[in-house]
Coordinates of C-alpha atoms and ligand atoms in Angstrom, one line a residue:
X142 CA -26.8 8.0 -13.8
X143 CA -26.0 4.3 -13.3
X144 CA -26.1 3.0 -9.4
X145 CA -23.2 0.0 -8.9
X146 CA -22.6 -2.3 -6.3
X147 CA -19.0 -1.1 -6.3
X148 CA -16.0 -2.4 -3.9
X149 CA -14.3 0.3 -2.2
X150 CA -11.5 -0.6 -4.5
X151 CA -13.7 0.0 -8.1
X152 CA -15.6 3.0 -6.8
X153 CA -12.3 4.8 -6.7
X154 CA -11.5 3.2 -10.0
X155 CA -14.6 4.1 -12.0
X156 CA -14.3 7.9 -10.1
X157 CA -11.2 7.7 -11.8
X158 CA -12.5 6.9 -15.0
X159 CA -15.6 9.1 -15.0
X160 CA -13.5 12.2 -13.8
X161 CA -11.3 12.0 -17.2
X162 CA -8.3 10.2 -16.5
X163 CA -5.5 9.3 -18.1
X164 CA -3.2 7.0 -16.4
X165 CA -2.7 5.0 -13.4
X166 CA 0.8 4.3 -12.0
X167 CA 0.7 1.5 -9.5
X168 CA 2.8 -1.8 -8.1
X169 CA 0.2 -4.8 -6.7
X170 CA 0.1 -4.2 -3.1
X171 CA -3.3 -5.7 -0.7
X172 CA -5.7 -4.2 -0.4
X173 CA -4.8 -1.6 -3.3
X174 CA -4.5 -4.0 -6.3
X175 CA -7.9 -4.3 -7.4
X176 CA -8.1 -0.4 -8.0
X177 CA -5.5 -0.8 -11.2
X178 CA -6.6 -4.2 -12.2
X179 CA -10.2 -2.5 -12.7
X180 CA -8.9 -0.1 -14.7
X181 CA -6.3 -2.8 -16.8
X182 CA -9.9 -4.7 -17.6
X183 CA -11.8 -1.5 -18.0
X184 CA -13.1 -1.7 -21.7
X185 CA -13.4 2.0 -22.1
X186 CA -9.5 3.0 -20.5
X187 CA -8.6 0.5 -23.6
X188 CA -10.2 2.6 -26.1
X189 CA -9.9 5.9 -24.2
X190 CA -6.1 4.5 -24.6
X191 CA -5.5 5.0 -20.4
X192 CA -2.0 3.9 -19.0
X193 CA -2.6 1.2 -16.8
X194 CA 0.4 -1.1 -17.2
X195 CA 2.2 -2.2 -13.7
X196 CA 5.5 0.2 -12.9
X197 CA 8.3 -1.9 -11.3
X198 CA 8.1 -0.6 -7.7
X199 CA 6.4 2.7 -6.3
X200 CA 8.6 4.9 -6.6
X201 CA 8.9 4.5 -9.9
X202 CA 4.7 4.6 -10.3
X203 CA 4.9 7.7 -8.2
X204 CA 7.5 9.1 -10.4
X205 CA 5.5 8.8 -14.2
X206 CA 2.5 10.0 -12.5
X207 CA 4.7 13.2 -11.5
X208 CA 5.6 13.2 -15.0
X209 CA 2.4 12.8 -16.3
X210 CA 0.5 15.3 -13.6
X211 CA 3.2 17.7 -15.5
X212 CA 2.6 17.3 -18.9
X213 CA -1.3 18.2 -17.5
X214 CA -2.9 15.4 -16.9
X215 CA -5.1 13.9 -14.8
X216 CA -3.3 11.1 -12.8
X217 CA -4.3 8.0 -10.1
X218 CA -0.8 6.6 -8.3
X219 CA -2.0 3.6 -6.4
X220 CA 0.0 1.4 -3.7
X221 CA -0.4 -0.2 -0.2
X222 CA 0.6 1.6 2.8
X223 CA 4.1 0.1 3.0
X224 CA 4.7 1.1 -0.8
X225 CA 4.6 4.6 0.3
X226 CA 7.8 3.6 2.5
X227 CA 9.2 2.6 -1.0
X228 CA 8.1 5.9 -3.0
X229 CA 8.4 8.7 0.3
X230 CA 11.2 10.4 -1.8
X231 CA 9.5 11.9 -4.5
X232 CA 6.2 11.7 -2.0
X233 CA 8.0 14.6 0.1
X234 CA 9.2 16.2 -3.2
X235 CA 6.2 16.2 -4.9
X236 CA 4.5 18.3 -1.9
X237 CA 7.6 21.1 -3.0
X238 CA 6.6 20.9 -6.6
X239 CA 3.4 21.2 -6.6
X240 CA 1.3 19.3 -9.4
X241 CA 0.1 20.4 -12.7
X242 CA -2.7 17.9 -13.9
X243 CA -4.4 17.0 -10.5
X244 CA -2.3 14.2 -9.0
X245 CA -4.0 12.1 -6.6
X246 CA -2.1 9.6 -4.4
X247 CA -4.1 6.8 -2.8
X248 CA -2.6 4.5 -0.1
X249 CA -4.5 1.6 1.1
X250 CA -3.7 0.7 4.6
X251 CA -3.7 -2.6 6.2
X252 CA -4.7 -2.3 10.0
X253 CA -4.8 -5.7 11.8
X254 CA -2.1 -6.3 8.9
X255 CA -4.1 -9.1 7.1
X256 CA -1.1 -9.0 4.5
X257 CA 1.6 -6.9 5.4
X258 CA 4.4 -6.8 7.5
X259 CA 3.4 -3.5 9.5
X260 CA 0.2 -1.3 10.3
X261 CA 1.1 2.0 9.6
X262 CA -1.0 4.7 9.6
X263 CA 0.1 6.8 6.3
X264 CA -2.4 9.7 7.9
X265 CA 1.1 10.2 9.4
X266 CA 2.9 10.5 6.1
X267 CA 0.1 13.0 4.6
X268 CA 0.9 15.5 8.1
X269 CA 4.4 14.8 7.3
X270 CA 4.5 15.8 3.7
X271 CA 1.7 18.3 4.8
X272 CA -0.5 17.8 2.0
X273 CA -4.5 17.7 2.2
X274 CA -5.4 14.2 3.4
X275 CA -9.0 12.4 1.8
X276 CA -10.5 9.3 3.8
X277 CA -13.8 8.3 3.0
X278 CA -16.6 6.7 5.7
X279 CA -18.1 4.6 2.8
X280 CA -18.2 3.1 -1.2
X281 CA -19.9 6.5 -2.6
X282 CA -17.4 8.9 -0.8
X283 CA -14.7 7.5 -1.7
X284 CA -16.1 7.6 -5.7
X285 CA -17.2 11.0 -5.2
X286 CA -13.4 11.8 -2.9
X287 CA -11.6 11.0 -6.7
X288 CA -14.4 12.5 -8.5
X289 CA -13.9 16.0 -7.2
X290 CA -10.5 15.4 -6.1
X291 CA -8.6 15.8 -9.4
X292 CA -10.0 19.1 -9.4
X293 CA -9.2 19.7 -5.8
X294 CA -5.7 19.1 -6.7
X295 CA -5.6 21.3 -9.8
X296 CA -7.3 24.2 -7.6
X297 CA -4.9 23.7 -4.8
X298 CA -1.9 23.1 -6.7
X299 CA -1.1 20.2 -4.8
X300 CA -1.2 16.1 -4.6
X301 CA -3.8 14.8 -2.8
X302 CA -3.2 12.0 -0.4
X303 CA -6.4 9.5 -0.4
X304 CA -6.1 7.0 2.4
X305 CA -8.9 4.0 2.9
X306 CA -8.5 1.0 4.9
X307 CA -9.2 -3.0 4.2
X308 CA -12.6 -2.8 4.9
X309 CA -13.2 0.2 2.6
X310 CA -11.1 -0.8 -0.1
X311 CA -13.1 -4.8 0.2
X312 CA -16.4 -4.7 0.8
X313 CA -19.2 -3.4 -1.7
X314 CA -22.0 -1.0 -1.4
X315 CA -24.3 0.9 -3.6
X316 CA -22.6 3.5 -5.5
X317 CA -24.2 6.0 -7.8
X318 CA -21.9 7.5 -11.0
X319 CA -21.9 11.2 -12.0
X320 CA -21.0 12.4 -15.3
X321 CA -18.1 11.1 -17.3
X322 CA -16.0 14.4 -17.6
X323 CA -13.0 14.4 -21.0
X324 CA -9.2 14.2 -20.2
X325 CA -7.0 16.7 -19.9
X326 CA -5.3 17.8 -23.2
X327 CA -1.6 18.0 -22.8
X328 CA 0.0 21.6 -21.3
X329 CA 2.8 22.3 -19.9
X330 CA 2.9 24.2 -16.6
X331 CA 2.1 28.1 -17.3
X332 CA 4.4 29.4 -14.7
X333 CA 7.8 28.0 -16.2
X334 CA 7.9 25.1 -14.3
X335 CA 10.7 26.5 -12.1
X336 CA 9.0 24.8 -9.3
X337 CA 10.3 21.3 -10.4
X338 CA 13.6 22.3 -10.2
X339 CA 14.2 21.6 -6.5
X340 CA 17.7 23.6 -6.3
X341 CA 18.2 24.7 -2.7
X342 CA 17.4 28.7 -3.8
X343 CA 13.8 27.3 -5.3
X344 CA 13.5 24.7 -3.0
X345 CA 13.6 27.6 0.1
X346 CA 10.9 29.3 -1.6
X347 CA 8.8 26.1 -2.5
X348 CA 9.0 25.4 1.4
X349 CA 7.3 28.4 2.1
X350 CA 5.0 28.0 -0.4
X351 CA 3.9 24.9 0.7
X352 CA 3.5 26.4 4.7
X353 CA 1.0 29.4 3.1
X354 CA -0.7 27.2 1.3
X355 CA -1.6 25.1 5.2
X356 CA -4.0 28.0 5.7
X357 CA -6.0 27.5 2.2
X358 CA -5.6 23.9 3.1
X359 CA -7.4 24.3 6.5
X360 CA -9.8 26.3 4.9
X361 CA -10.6 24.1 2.6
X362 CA -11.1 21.6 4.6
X363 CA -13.4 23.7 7.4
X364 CA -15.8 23.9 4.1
X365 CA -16.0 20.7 3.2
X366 CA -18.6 18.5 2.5
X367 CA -16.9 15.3 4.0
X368 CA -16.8 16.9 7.1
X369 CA -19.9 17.3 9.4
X370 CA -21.1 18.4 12.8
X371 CA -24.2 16.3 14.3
X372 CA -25.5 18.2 17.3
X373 CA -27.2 16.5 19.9
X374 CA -28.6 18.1 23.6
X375 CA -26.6 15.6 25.3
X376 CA -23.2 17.2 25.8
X377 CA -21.6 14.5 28.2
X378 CA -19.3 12.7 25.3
X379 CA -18.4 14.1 21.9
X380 CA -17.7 12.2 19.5
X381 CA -15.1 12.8 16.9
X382 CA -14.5 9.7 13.7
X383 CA -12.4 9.9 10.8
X384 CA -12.9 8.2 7.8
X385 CA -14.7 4.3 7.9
X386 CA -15.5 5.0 11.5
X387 CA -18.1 7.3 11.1
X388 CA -19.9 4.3 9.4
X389 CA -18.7 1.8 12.0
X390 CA -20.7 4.4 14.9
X391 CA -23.7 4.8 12.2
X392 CA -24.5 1.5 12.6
X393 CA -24.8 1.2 15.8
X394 CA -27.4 4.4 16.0
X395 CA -29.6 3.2 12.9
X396 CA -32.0 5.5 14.9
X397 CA -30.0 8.6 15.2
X398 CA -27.0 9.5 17.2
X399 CA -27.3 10.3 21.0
X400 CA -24.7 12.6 21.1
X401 CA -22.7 15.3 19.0
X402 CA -20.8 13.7 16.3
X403 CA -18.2 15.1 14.6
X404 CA -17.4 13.6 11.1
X405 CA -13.9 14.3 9.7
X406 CA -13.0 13.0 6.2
X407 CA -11.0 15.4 5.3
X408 CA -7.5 17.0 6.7
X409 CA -6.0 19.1 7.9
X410 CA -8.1 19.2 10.8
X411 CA -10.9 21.6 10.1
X412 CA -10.3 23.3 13.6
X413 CA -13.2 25.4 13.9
X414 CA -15.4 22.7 13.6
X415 CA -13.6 21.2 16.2
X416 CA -14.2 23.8 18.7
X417 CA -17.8 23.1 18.8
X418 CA -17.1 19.6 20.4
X419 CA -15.3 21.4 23.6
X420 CA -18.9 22.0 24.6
X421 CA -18.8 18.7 25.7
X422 CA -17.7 17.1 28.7
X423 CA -15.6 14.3 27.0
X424 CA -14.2 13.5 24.2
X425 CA -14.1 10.0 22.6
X426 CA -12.2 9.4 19.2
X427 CA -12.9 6.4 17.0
X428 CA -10.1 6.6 14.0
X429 CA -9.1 3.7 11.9
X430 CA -5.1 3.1 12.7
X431 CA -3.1 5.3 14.7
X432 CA -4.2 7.4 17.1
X433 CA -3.5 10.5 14.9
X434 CA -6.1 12.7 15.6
X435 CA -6.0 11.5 19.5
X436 CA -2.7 13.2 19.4
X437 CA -3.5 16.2 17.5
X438 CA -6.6 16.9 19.8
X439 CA -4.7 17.3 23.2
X440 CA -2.3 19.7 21.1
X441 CA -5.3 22.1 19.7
X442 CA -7.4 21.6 22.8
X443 CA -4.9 21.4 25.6
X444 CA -7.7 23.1 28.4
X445 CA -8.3 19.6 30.3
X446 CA -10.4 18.4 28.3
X447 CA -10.9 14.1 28.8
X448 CA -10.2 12.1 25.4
X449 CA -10.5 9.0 24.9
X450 CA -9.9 6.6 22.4
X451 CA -6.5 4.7 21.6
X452 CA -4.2 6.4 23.9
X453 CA -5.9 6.0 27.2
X454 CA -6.8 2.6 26.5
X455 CA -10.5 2.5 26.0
X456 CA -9.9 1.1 22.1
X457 CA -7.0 -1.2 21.8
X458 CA -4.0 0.1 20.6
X459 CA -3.7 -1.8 17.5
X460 CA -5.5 -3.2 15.3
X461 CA -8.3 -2.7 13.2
X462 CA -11.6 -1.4 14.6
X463 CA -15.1 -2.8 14.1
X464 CA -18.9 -2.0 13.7
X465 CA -18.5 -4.2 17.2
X466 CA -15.9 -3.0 19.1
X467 CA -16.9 0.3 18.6
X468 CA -20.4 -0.3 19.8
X469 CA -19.0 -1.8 23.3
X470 CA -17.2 1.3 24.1
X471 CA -20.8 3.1 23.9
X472 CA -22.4 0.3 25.9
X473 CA -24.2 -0.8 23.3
X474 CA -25.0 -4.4 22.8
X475 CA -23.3 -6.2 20.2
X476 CA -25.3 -8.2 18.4
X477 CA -23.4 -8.5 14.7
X478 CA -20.7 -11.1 15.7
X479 CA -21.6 -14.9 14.3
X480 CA -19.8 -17.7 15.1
X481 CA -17.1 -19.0 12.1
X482 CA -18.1 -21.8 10.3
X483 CA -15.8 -25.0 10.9
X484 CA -14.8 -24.5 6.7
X485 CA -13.2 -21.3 7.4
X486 CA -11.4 -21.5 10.6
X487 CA -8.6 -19.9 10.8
X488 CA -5.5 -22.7 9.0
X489 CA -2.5 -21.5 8.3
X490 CA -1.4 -20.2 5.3
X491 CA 1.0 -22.7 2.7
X492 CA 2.7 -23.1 -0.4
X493 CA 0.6 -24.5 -3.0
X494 CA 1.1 -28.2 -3.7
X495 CA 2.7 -28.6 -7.0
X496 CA 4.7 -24.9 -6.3
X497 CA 8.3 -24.4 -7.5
X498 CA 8.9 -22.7 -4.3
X499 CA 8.5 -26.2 -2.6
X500 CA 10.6 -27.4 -4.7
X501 CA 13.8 -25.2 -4.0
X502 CA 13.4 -24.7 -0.2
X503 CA 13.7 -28.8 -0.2
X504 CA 16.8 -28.7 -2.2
X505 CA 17.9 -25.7 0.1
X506 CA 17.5 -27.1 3.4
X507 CA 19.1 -30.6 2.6
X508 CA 22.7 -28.4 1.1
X509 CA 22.0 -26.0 4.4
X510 CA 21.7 -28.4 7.0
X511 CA 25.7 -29.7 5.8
X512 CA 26.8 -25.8 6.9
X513 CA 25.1 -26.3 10.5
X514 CA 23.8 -23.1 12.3
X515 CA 26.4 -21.3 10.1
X516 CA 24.4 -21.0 7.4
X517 CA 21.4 -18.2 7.2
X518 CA 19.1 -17.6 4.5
X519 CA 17.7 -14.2 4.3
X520 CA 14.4 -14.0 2.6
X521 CA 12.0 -11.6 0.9
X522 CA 8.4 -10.9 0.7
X523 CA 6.1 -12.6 -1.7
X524 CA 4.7 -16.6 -1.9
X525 CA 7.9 -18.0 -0.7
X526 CA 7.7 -16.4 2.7
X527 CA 5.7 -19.3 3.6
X528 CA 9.4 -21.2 3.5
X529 CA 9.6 -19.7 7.0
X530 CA 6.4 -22.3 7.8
X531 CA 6.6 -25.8 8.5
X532 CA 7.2 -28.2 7.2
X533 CA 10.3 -26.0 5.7
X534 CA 11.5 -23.9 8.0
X535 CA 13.8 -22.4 5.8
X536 CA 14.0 -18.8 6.2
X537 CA 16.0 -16.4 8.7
X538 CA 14.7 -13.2 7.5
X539 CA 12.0 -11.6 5.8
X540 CA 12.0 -7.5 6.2
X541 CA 11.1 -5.2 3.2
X542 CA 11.2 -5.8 -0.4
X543 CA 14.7 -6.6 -1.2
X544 CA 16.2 -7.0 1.6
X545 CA 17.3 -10.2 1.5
X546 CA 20.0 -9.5 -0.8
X547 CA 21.5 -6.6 1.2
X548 CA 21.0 -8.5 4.6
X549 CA 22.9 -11.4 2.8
X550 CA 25.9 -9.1 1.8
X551 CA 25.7 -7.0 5.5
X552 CA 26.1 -10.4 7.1
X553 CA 28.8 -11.6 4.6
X554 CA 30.8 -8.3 5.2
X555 CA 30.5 -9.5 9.2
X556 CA 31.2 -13.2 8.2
X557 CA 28.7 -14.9 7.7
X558 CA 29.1 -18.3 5.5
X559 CA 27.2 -19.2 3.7
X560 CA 25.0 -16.1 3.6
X561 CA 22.1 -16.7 0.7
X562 CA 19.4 -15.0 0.0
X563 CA 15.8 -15.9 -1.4
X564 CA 13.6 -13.8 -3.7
X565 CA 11.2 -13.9 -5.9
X566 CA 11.2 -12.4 -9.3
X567 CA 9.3 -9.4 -8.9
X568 CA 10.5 -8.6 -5.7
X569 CA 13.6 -8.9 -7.0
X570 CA 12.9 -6.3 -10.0
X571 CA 11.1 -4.1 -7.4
X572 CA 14.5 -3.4 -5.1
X573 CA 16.9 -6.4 -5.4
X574 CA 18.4 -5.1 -8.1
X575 CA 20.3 -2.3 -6.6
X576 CA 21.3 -4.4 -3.7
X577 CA 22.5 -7.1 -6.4
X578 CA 24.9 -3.8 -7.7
X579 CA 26.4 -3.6 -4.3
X580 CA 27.5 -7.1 -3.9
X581 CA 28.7 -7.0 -7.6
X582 CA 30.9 -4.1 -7.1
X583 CA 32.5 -5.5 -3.6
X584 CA 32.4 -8.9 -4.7
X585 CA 30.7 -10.4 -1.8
X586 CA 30.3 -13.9 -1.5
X587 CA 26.7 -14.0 -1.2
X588 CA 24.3 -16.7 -3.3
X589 CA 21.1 -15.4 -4.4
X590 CA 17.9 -17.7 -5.5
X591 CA 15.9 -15.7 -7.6
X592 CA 13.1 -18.5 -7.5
X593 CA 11.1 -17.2 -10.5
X594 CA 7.7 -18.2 -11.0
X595 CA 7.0 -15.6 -13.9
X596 CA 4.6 -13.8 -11.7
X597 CA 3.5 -11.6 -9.0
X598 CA 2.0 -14.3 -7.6
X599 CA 1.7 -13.4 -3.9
X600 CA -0.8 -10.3 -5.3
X601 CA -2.8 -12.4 -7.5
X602 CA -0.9 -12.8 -10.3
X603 CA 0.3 -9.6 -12.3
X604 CA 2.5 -9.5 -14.8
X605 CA 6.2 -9.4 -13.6
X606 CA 8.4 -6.3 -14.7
X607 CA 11.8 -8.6 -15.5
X608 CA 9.8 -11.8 -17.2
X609 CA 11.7 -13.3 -19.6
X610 CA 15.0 -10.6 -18.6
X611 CA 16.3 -11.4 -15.9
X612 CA 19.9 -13.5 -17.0
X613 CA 20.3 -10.2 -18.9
X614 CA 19.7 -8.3 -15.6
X615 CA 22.2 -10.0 -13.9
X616 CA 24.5 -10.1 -16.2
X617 CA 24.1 -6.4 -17.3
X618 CA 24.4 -5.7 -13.2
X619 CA 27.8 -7.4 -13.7
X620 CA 27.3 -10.9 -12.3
X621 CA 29.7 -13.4 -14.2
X622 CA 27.5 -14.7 -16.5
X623 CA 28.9 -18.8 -15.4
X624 CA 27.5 -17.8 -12.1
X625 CA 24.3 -16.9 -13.2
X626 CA 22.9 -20.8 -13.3
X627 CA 19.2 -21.9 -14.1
X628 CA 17.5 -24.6 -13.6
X629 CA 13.7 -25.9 -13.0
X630 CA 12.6 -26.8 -9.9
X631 CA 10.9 -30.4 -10.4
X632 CA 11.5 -33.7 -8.5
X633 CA 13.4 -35.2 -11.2
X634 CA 16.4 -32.0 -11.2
X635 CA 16.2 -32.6 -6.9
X636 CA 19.8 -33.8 -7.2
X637 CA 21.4 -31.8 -9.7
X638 CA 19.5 -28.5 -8.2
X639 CA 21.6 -29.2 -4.7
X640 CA 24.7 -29.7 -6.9
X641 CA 24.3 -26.2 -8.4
X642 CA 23.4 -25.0 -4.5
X643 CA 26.6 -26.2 -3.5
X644 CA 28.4 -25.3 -6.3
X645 CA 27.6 -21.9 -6.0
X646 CA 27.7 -21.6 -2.4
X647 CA 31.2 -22.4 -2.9
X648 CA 32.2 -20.5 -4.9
X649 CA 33.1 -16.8 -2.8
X650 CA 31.8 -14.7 -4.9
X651 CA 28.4 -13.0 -5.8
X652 CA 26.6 -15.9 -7.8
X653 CA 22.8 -16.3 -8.5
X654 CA 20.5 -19.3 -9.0
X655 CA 17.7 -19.0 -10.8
X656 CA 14.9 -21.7 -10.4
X657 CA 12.1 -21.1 -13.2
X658 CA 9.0 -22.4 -13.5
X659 CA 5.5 -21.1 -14.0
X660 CA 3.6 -20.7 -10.8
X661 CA 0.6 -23.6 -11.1
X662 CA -1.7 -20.7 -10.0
X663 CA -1.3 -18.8 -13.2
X664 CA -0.8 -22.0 -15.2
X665 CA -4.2 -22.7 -14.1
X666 CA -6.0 -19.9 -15.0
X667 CA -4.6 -20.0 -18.5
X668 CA -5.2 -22.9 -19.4
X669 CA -9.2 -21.8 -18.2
X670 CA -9.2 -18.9 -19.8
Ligands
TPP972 C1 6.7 -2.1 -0.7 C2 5.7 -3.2 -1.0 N1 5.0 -3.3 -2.1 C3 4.1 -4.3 -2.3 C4 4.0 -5.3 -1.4 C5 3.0 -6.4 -1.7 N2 3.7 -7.6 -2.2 C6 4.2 -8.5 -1.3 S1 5.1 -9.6 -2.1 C7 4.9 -9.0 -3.6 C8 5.5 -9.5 -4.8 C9 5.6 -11.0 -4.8 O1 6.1 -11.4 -6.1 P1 7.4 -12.2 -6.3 O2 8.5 -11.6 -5.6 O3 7.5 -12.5 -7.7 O4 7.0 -13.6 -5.5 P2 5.8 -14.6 -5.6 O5 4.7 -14.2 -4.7 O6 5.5 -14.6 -7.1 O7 6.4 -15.9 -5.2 C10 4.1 -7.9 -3.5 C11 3.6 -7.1 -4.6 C12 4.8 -5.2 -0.3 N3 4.7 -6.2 0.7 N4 5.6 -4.2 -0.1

C-alpha cells in the first residue's frame, strides 16, 4: 500500500477515508481544521459523494453525525478542544445512546494554547462521559486509531473519543495506508432504537448500561495494541506516557530505554498493565495536558508509591511538553533546541492592513471615547480580537463564542450605557444568535456590530454558515428591521459609519450594525486561484 508523509491532521483524514466513511461533521477550530478541509478537497469523498460541508457550531456537527451514526453509518465529528464545551450536551447523551454506525469523536487540544482561550485537557471529558478514550504517540497511530476505530465503536456500541495534541495534529511523518474498506449501507438500529429515547425510565437503564459496559471497556483496553509494557532490569523509576509522549521519551533513548516504560494510548486505564510498574521504586508520568493519569495513579495505587510528574512539580504545570523538557527530567542532555532566527521572533499578532475590522474599531473608538469610561464593548472570538491590541484598544471582553452579545445585555440589565457588542459573522451564526433572541424578547438596549467579513477568517478562511443571510437573520430573530443598518467599512464611509454608531447607540433598544466587506485574505486568494 501507499506510504505518505501525512500531517497528524490528514492521517486521521485519509484513515477516515480508507476505513469507508461517509460524513464528517465539523466547525473550523486550530489545530482540528485541516482534518475536514482534507476531506472537503479529497477528490475521491466528491465522487464517493462524502458529507464534508461545515455545520454552524459543534453541537450541531455532533448532532448530524448522531444522526448519521444511526441511520448506520460510519461517521468522523471533528472540533477543537474548546468546541467540545460547545457540543458536551449531546457528547454526555450520546455515551447513553449508544451509536449505531461507529461514531468517532476527535478533539484536538491546544496545550500551551497557541490559539485558544484555555488548555483543557478533554481526557477529562472522555472519563466524564466514560467512553473509551484513543490518543496516538505518532502520524501512523493515529491513521491506524480511525482505521480500526470505526469498528471499535460498532463492536463496543459506543462513540469513541480520539484526542491528539498541536504537535500531533501539525507535524508530518511517514504514514503507510491499509486497504480502502466500502461504506456502510444504510440500517436502522436492530434493537428498536429505544435507546435514543432518553426518557428517564430508559435513560435509568442506559446508565447502567453504560457502567457494565466500563468492564468490557477496560478490557478492551488491557488487550490493546496501543498500549505496551517495556521491561527493563532497572526498577528504580517507571515510566508511564500517554499519547505523543511516548514519542517525546523515544527520542531521547534512540538506543533503547533504560527503564520500564509503560505506553498508554488507549483508556480506560488498562490496570493490570499498570500493576507491573509498582515493581518499581518510582513513578514518573510524562502526559500531554493535565495531569490526568497523575491523578488517577495515586487512586489505583494508593500503597506509597512516589509519582512524579505534573503534580509534584518535576514537569511544569502547564503547558505543552517537549522532546526537551522531557529529556531534562531524565538528566539527559538536551541537545535539540536552536536558537530562533531574527525573521521569526516572536511579534505580535495584528489586523491585516487593508482589514474591515480596522476599519470599524476606528470608527468605534472615536463615537466611544464621547461616552467616557461608561462605555464597554464586549467582544467575541475570531480576527477582530486583535481590536483588544494596540494601536486600538477597543475591546473589554472576549470569553467564548458569543458571548459578547449576552455580556452586552447582562451588563445592560445592570446599567451599563452604552453596552455594544462586537462579533464577527460566523461567530455570530455559531452562538450569537440565541443571545440576539434574548435581547430581542426583553428589549435591551444593547448595539451589536456584526462586522462581517464573509468568512471564517480567523481559521483560515471557510465558508461562513449565515453569508449572504444574515439581515434575514436578524430580522427573522425579531430585530426591527430600521435597526438593522449596513454599511462598508472603508475610509471614505468613516464619517457616516460613526453617524450610524451613534445613531444606534442612541437609540435604547436592541439594534445591530452590520459592517460588510470581504476579508482581503480571501479576496486574495480568489483572485489567485
Ligand atoms: C467553540 C469554539 N469553536 C471554534 C473556535 C475557533 N475559532 C475562533 S474564532 C472562529 C471564527 C471566526 O470567524 P468570524 O467570527 O467570522 O470572525 P473573523 O475571524 O472572520 O474575523 C473560530 C472558528 C473557538 N475559539 N471556539
Amino acid at each position: 500500500m501507499e506510504r505518505n508523509l501525512f500531517l497528524g491532521d490528514e492521517a486521521i483524514a485519509q484513515a477516515a477515508l480508507d476505513a469507508g466513511l461517509s460524513g464528517v461533521y465539523a466547525y473550523p477550530g486550530t489545530p482540528s481544521t485541516e482534518i475536514t478541509e482534507y476531506i472537503q478537497n479529497s477528490p475521491v469523498a466528491k465522487e464517493r459523494g462524502i458529507h464534508s460541508r461545515w455545520s454552524t457550531n459543534e453541537k450541531t456537527a455532533m448532532e448530524a453525525a448522531l444522526g448519521m451514526s444511526y441511520a448506520g453509518k460510519r461517521t468522523l465529528c471533528c472540533m477543537k478542544h474548546v468546541g467540545l464545551n460547545v457540543a458536551a450536551d449531546c457528547f454526555m447523551n450520546a455515551a447513553m445512546s449508544g451509536i449505531h454506525g461507529g461514531l468517532i469523536i476527535l478533539t484536538a487540544d491546544d496545550p500551551s494554547m497557541h490559539s485558544s482561550q484555555n488548555e483543557q485537557d478533554n481526557r477529562v471529558f472522555g472519563n466524564f462521559a466514560m467512553l473509551p478514550i484513543l490518543e496516538p504517540s505518532n502520524q501512523q497511530e493515529a491513521y491506524d486509531m480511525v482505521y480500526d476505530g470505526f469498528g471499535l465503536s460498532e463492536k463496543l456500541g459506543y462513540p469513541i473519543l480520539l484526542r491528539i495534541t498541536t504537535r500531533m495534529a501539525h507535524s508530518r511523518a511517514g504514514v503507510q495506508r491499509r486497504q480502502e474498506k466500502p461504506q456502510n449501507t444504510l440500517s436502522f438500529p436492530t434493537d428498536g432504537g429505544q435507546r435514543y429515547i432518553l426518557l428517564p425510565v430508559i435513560a435509568r437503564k442506559r446508565y447502567k448500561a453504560l457502567l457494565t459496559a466500563q468492564d468490557t471497556f477496560t478490557k478492551a483496553s488491557e488487550a490493546s495494541t496501543y498500549n505496551k509494557y517495556f521491561d527493563s532490569p532497572n526498577k528504580k523509576l517507571g515510566i508511564l506516557t500517554t499519547g505523543i509522549a511516548f514519542n517525546y521519551l523515544s527520542e531521547n533513548y534512540p538506543d533503547g530505554f533504560e527503564n520500564p516504560v509503560l505506553k498508554i494510548s488507549q483508556y480506560p486505564l488498562p490496570r493490570k498493565l499498570i500493576e507491573k510498574l509498582t515493581e518499581c521504586d518510582e513513578i514518573l508520568v510524562l502526559e500531554e495536558g493535565y495531569p490526568v493519569v497523575e491523578e488517577q495513579l495515586k487512586g489505583f495505587l494508593g500503597r506509597g508509591l512516589k509519582i512524579h510528574g505534573r503534580l509534584d512539580g518535576t514537569l511544569q504545570r502547564d503547558g505543552e511538553l517537549t522532546p526537551d523538557s522531557v529529556g531534562k527530567v531524565l538528566g539527559k542532555e538536551t541537545t535539540s533546541s536552536y536558537s530562533i532566527p531574527e525573521v521569526v521572533a516572536g511579534r505580535p499578532p495584528a489586523l491585516c492592513q487593508g482589514c474591515g475590522h480596522r476599519d470599524v474599531y476606528d470608527a468605534l473608538n472615536e463615537v466611544v471615547k464621547e461616552y467616557g469610561e461608561a462605555a464597554r464593548v464586549f467582544s467575541d472570538i475570531g480576527c477582530y480580537t486583535l481590536g483588544a491590541l494596540p494601536p486600538f484598544r477597543a475591546i473589554d471582553s472576549c470569553i467564548d463564542m458569543g458571548a459578547s452579545i449576552t455580556m452586552a445585555k447582562g451588563a445592560a440589565d445592570a446599567g451599563a450605557f452604552p453596552a455594544i457588542s462586537v462579533i464577527g459573522d460566523s461567530t455570530f451564526t455559531h452562538s450569537g444568535m440565541t443571545g440576539l433572541l434574548d435581547c430581542v424578547n426583553e428589549a435591551t438596549p444593547v448595539t451589536i456590530i456584526i462586522s462581517d467579513n464573509e468568512t471564517t477568517a480567523m481559521t483560515g478562511g471557510q465558508d461562513s454558515a449565515g453569508t449572504g443571510r444574515l439581515e434575514a437573520i436578524c430580522q427573522g430573530i425579531g430585530v426591527a428591521p430600521k435597526h438593522i443598518r449596513v454599511i462598508v467599512p472603508l475610509k471614505k464611509n468613516y464619517e457616516e459609519m460613526k453617524n450610524l454608531i451613534r445613531e444606534e447607540i442612541e437609540y435604547r433598544g436592541v439594534s445591530v450594525i452590520i459592517p460588510r466587506r470581504e476579508c482581503i485574505q480571501t479576496l486574495k486568494r480568489k483572485k489567485h486561484a
